[in-house]
Coordinates of C-alpha atoms in Angstrom, one line a residue:
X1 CA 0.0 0.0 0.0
X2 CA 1.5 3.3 -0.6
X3 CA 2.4 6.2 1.4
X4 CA -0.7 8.2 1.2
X5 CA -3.4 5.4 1.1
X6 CA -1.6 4.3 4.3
X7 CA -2.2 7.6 5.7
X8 CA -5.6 7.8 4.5
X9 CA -6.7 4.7 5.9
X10 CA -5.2 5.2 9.3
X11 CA -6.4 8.3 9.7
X12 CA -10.2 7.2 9.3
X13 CA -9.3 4.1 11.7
X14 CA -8.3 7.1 14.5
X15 CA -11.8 8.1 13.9
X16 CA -11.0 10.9 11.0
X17 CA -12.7 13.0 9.8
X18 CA -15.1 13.6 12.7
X19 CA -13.9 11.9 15.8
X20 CA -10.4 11.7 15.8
X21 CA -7.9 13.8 17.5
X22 CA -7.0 17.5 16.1
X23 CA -3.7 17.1 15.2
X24 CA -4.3 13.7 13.1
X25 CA -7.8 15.4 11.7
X26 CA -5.4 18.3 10.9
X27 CA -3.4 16.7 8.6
X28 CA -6.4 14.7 6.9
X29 CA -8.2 18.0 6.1
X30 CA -4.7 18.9 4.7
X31 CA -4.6 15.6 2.7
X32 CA -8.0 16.3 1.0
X33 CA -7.2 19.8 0.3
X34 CA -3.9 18.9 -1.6
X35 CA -6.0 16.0 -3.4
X36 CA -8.5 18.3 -4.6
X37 CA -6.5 20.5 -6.7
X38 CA -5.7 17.3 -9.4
X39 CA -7.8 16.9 -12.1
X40 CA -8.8 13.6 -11.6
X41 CA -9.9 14.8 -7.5
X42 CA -12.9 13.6 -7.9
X43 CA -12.6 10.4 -8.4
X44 CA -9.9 9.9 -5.5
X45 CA -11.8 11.8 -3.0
X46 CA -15.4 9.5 -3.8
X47 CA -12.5 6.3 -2.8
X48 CA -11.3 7.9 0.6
X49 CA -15.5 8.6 1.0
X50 CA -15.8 5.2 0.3
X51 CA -13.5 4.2 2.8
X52 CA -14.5 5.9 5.2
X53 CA -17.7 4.0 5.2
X54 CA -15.1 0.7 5.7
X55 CA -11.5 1.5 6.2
X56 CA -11.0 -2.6 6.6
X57 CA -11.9 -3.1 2.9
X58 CA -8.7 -4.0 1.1
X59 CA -10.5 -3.8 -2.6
X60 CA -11.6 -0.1 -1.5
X61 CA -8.1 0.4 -0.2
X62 CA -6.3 -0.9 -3.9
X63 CA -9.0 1.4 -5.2
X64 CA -8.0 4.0 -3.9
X65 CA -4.0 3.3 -4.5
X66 CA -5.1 3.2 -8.4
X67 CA -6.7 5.9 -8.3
X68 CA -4.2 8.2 -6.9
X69 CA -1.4 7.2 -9.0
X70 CA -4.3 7.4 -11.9
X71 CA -4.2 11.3 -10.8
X72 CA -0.9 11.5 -10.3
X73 CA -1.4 12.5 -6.3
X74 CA 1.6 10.1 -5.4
X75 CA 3.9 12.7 -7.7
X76 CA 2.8 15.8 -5.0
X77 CA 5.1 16.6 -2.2
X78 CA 2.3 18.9 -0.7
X79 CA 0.2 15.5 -0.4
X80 CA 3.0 13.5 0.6
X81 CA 4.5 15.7 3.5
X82 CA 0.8 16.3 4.9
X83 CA 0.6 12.0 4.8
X84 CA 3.8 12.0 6.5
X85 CA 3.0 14.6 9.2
X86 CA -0.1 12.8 9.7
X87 CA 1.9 9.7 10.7
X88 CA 3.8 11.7 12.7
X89 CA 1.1 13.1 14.7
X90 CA -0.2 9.2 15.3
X91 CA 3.2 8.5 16.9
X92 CA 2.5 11.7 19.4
X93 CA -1.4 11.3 20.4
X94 CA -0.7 13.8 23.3
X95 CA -0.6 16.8 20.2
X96 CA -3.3 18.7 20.7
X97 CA -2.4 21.2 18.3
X98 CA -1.7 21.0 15.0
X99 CA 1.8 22.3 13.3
X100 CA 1.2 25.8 11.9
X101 CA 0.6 26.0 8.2
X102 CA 4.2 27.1 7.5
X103 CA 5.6 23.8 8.8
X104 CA 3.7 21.2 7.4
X105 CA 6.5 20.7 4.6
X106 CA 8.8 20.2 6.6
X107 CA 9.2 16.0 7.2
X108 CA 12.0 16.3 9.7
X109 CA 12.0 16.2 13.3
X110 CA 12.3 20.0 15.3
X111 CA 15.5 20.0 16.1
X112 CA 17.0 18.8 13.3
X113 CA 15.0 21.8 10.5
X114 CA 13.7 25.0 11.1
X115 CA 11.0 27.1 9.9
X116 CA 12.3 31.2 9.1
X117 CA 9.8 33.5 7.7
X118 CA 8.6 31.8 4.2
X119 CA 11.7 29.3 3.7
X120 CA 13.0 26.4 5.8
X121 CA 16.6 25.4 6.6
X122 CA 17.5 22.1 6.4
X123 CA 20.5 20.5 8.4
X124 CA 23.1 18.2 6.2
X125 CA 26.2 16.6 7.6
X126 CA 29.5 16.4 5.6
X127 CA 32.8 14.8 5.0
X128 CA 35.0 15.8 2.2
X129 CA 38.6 15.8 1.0
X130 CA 38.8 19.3 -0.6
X131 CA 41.5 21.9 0.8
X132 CA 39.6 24.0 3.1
X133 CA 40.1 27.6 3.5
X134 CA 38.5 28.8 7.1
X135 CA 38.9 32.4 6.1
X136 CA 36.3 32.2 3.1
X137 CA 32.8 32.7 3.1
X138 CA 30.6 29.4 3.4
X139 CA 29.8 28.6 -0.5
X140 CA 33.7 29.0 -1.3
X141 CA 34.8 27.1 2.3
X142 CA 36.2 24.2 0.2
X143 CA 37.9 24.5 -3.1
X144 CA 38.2 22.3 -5.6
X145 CA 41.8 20.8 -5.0
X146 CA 42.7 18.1 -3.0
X147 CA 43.6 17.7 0.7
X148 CA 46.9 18.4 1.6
X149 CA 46.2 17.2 5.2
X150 CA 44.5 18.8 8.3
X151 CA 46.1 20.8 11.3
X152 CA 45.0 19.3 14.8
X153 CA 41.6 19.6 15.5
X154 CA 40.0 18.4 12.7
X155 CA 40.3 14.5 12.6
X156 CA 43.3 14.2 14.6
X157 CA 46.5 14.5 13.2
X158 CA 47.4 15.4 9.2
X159 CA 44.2 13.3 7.9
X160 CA 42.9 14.0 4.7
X161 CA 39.3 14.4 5.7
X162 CA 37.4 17.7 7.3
X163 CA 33.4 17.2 8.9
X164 CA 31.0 19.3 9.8
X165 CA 27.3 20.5 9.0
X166 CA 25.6 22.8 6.6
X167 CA 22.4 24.9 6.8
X168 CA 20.4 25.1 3.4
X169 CA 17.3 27.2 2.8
X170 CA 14.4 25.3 1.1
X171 CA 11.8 28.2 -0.6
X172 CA 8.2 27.7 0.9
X173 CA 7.2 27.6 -2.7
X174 CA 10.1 25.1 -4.1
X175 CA 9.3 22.0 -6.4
X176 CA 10.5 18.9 -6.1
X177 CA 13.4 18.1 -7.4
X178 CA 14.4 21.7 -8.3
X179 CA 17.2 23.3 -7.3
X180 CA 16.1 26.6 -7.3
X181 CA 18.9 29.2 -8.1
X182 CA 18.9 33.0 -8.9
X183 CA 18.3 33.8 -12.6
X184 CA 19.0 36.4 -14.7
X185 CA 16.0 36.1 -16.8
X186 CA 14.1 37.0 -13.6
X187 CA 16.5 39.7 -12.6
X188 CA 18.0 37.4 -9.7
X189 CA 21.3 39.4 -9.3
X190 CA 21.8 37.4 -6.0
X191 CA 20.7 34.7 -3.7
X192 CA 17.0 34.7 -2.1
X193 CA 16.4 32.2 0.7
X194 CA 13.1 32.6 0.2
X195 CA 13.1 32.1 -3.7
X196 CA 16.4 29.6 -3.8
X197 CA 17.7 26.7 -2.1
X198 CA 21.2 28.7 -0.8
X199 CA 24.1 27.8 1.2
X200 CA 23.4 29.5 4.1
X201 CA 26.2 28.3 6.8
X202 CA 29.3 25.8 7.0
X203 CA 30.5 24.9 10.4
X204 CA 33.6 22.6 10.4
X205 CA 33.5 20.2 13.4
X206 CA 36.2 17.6 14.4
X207 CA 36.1 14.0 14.0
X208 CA 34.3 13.4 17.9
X209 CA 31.8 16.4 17.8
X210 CA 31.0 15.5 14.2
X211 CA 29.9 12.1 15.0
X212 CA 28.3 12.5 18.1
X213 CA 25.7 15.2 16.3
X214 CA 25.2 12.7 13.6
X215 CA 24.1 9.6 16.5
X216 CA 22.2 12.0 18.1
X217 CA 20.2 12.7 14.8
X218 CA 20.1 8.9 14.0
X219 CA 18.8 7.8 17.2
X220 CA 16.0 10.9 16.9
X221 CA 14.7 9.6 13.7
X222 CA 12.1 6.7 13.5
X223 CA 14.0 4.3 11.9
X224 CA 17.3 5.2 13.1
X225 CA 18.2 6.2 9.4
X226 CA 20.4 8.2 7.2
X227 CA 21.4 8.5 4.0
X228 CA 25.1 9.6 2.4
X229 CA 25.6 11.3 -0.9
X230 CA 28.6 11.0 -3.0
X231 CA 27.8 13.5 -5.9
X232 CA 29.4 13.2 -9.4
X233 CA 31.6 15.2 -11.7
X234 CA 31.3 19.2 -12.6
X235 CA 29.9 19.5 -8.6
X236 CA 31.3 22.5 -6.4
X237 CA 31.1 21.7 -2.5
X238 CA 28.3 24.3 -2.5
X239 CA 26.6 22.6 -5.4
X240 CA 26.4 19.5 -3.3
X241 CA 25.4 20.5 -0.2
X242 CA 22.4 22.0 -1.7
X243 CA 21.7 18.8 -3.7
X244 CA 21.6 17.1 -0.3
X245 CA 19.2 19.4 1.5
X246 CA 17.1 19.7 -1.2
X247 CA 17.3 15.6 -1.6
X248 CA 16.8 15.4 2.0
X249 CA 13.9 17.8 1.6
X250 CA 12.4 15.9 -1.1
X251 CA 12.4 12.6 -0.2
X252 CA 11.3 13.7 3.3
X253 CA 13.7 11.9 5.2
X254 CA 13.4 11.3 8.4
X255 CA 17.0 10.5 9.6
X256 CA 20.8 12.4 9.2
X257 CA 21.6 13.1 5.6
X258 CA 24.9 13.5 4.8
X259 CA 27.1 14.2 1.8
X260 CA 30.8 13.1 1.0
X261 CA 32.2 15.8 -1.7
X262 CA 35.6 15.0 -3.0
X263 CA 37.1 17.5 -4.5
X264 CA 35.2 18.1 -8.4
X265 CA 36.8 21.1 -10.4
X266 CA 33.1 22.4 -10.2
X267 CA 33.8 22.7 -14.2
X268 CA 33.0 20.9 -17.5
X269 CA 36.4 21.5 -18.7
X270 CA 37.6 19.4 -15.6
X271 CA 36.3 16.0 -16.6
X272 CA 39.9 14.4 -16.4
X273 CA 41.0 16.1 -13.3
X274 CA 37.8 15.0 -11.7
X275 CA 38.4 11.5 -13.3
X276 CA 41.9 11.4 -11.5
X277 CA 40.2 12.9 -8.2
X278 CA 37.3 10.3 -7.9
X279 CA 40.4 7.9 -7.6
X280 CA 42.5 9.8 -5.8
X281 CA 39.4 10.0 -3.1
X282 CA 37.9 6.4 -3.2
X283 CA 40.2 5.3 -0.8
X284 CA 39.3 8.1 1.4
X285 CA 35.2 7.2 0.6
X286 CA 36.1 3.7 1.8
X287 CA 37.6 4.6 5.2
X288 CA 34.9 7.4 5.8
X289 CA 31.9 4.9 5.1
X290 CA 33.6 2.2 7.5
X291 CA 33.8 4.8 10.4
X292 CA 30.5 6.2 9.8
X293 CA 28.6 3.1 9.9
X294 CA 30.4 1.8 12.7
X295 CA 30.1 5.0 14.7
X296 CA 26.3 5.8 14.0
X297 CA 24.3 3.3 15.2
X298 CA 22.5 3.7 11.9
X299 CA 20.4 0.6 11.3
X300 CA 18.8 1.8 8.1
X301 CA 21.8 3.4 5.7
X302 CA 21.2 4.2 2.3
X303 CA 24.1 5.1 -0.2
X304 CA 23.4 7.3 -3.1
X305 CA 25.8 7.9 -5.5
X306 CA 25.8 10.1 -8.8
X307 CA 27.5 9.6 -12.0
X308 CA 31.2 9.8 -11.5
X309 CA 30.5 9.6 -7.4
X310 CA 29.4 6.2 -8.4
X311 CA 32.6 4.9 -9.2
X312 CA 34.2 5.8 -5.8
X313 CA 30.8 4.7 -3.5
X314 CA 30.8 1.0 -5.5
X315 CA 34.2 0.3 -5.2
X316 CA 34.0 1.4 -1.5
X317 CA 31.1 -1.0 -0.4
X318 CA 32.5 -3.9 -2.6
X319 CA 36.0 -3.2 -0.2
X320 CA 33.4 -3.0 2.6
X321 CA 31.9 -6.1 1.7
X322 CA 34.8 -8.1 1.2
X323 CA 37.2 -6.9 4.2
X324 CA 34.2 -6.3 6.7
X325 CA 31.1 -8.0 6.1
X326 CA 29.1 -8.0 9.2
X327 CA 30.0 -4.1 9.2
X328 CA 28.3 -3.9 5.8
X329 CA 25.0 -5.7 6.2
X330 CA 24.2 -2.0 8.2
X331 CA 23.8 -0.6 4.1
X332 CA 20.0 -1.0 3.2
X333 CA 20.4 0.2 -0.2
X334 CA 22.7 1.8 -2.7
X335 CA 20.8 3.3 -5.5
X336 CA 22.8 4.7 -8.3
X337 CA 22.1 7.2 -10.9
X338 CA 23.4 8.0 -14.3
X339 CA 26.6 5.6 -13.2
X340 CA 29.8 6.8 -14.9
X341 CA 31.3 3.6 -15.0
X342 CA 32.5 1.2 -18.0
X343 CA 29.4 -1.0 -18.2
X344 CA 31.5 -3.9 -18.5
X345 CA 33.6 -3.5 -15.6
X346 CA 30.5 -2.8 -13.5
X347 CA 28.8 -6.4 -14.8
X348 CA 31.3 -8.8 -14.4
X349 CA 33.4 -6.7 -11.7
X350 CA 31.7 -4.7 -9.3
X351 CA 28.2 -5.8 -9.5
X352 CA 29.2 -9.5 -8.5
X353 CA 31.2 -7.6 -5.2
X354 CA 27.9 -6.1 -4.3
X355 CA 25.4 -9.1 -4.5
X356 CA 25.9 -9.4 -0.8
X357 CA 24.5 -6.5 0.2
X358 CA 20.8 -6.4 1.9
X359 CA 19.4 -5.6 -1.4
X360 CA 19.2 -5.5 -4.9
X361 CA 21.4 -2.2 -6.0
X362 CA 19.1 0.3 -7.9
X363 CA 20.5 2.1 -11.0
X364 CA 18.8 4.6 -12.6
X365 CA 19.9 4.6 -16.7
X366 CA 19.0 6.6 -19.3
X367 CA 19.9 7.0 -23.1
X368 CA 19.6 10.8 -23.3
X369 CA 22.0 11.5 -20.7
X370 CA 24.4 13.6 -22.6
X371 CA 27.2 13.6 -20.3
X372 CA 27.1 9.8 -20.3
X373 CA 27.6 10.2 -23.9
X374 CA 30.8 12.4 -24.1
X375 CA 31.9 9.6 -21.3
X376 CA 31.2 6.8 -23.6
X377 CA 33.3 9.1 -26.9
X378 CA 35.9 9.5 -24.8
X379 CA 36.6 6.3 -23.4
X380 CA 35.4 4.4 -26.1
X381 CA 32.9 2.0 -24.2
X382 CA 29.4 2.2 -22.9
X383 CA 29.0 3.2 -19.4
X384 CA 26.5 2.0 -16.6
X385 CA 23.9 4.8 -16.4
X386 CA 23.2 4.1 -20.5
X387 CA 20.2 2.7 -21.5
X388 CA 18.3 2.0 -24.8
X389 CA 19.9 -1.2 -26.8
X390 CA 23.0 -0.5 -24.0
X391 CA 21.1 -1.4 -21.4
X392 CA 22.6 -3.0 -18.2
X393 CA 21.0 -5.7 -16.8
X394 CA 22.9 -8.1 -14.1
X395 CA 21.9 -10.5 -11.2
X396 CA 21.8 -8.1 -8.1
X397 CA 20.9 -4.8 -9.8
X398 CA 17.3 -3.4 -10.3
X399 CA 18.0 -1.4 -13.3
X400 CA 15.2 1.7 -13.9
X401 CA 15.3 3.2 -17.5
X402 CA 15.0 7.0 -17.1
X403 CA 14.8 8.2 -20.0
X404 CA 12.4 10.9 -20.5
X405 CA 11.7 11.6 -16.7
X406 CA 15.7 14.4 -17.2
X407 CA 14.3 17.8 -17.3
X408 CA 18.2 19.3 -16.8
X409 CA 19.7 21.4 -18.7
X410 CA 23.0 18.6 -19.2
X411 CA 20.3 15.9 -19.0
X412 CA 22.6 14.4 -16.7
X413 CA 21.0 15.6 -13.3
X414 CA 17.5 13.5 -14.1
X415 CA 17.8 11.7 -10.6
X416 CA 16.9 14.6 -8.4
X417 CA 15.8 17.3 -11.3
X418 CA 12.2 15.4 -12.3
X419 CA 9.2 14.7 -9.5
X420 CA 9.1 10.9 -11.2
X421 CA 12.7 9.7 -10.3
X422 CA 12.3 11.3 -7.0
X423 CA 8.8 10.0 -5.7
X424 CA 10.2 6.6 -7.1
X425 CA 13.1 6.9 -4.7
X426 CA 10.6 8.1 -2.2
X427 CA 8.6 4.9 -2.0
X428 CA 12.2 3.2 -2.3
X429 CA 13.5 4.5 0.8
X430 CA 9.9 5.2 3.1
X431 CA 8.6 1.7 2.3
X432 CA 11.8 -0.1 1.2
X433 CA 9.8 -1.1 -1.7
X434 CA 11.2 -3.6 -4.1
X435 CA 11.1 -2.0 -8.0
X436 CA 7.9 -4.6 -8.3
X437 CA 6.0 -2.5 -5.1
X438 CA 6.4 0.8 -6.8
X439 CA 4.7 2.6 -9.5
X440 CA 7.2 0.9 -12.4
X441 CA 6.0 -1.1 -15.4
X442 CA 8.3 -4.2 -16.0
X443 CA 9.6 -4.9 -19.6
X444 CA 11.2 -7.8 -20.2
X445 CA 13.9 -9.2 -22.7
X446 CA 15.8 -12.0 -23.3
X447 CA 18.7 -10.3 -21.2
X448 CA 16.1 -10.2 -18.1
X449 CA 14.0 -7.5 -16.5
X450 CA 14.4 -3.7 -16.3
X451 CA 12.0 -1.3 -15.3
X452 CA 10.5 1.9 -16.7
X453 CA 8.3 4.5 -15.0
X454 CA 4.4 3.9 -15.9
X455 CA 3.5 6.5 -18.0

């Protein structure tokens, strides 16, 4: 059952819409309201009427599953947050009042987001290898070069690796899977917290401090989750810290998210210096992953990994994997988008290293991915994240065509730039749904199974 039929259907069971407490028949007012702005409303609101006649029925309850994703309703942040603070007001029945109006988007618990004036700031956690420059402001903190190792108090010792946390500004009005940036065909001459997901603090921590936030944040959250980003090529540390907050945002994640930025020439003129750098850093990914999950208590971690991020995250849980199993088996998922990685090296290398994870891996492809194909012409091979006649299917890996779903202007962004790649990650990581529990169409070939979005 999905996300919002769930809420739906507990909701009436706590007596909603008449008889249940405020703060749960808060949120199912809320539910409604954002329902009834699709075009296909009606339809969906005669099934939750219908339920609320018999909440048991599970035929009513499929119904009304098909007819959300008929209208699209599972696609709507506004819908899913108010589902998801709805759930969160059933695990605090003592609420008597519900959240102001300019908080319901906000999926995280209080002390990890806050709500200032129309925008909220989201807290993300960070390791990176960059050279850091204390002196500069917090978008230009870390540069683009490597690590020449850390004074004392960051780490211990000459360590390549700095930590800390950054505060990123989510616009009341954002969209999913935007990342909303000042534009000069607007007349944005600078940055608008309350129109743009900005950058709007960098704190470096040391190694003891850092970690000790992050457990605290882990054991806050339901599931005692988090998620770690490793972003791909052409990605400033700015850049990727407001990936992750708006990711974070997005997906409503309840747990730490946290990003790992080695050290991208932020530049498309770069590609071999950040092809150098991803190995240069994969080592560091490795050590940084083992320490994290062994210092977290994180029983629910998902990797992410982007494009040429991919390379360094897959090689570091295969190391995991091999050297310290039982340390491993903590990684719910890795999910992997646009991979830059030789396709064949992946199948009959990597992908065999990762079959003992929890779970399938999850790669996102796509045949339109243009930096994908200036990869393939300069190396000479197919990579990973291709689809069409290219496309990668292997034992272990549930491979997701995205073609069509990029809205970016590289069309090599599609994983967090289009609501449908998004909400599919959503019902990946809420309900660790299998590709066969989600709203995917199967299409199979005499290679095996991938999976597209339903249209």
């Amino acid at each position: 059952m999905d996300l919002i039929t769930s809420a739906v259907v507990a909701a009436i069971e706590h007596g909603a819409p008449g008889h249940a407490p405020e703060a749960v028949a808060a949120h199912y007012r809320q539910i409604r309201t954002a329902i009834a702005k699709f075009d296909g409303a009606a339809a969906v609101l005669a099934a939750i009427d219908a339920l609320e006649a018999d909440p048991g029925s599970v035929p009513l309850q499929l119904a009304l599953s098909a007819a959300l994703a008929t209208a699209k309703v599972p696609d709507d942040m506004e819908t899913l947050f108010a589902a998801q603070g709805l759930f969160d007001a059933l695990q605090r029945p003592s609420a008597a009042v519900p959240p102001a109006p300019d908080a319901v988007a906000v999926p995280a618990p209080a002390d990890k987001n806050a709500i200032v004036s129309n925008y909220a700031v989201v807290k993300v956690y960070f390791a990176t290898d960059r050279q850091r420059d204390v002196g500069k402001p917090p978008a230009r903190r870390f540069s683009g070069q490597r690590s020449t190792g850390m004074s004392s108090g960051n780490g211990g010792g000459d360590g390549p690796l700095s930590y800390g946390s950054c505060d990123i500004s989510i616009p009341r009005d954002h969209r999913m899977g935007q990342l909303e940036s000042p534009s000069l065909w607007r007349l944005e001459f600078r940055e608008d917290p309350a129109k743009h997901v900005v950058l709007l603090a960098a704190d470096v921590q040391d190694r003891e401090n850092f970690f000790a936030a992050l457990k605290t944040q882990v054991r806050a959250s339901a599931g005692k989750s988090a998620f770690v980003f490793v972003h791909g090529f052409n990605v400033s540390f700015e850049d990727a810290a407001r990936r992750t907050g708006q990711m974070a945002y997005d997906l409503g994640f309840d747990g730490a998210p946290v990003f790992y930025s080695w050290p991208s020439q932020g530049d498309i003129a770069g590609y071999t210096i950040d092809e150098n750098n991803i190995e240069w850093s994969t080592p560091h990914i490795t050590a940084f992953l083992a320490d994290f999950l062994a210092s977290t208590d994180a029983a629910q971690v998902y990797l992410v990994g982007h494009s040429m991020g991919s390379r360094g995250l897959t090689r570091a849980v295969a190391d995991l994997l091999a050297a310290q199993p039982l340390l491993a088996q903590k990684i719910t998922e890795v999910i992997l988008s646009a991979p830059d990685i030789d396709a064949a090296i992946f199948k009959h290398d990597i992908a065999p290293k990762l079959a003992g994870g929890r779970n399938p891996v999850t790669l996102y492809a796509s045949s339109q991915d243009l930096a994908l194909a200036a990869s393939k012409a300069v190396h000479g091979y197919p990579r990973a994240g291709d689809s069409g006649a290219g496309m990668l299917i292997v034992a272990g890996v549930e491979t997701i065509d995205a073609t069509g779903v990029d809205t970016s202007f590289m069309k090599h962004s599609y994983f967090a730039e289009k609501r449908s790649a998004l909400s599919d990650m959503f019902y990946l990581i809420r309900n660790n749904a299998r590709a066969d529990q989600r709203f995917l169409d199967p299409v199979d070939t005499p290679a095996g199974r991938y999976w597209t979005f339903k249209p």
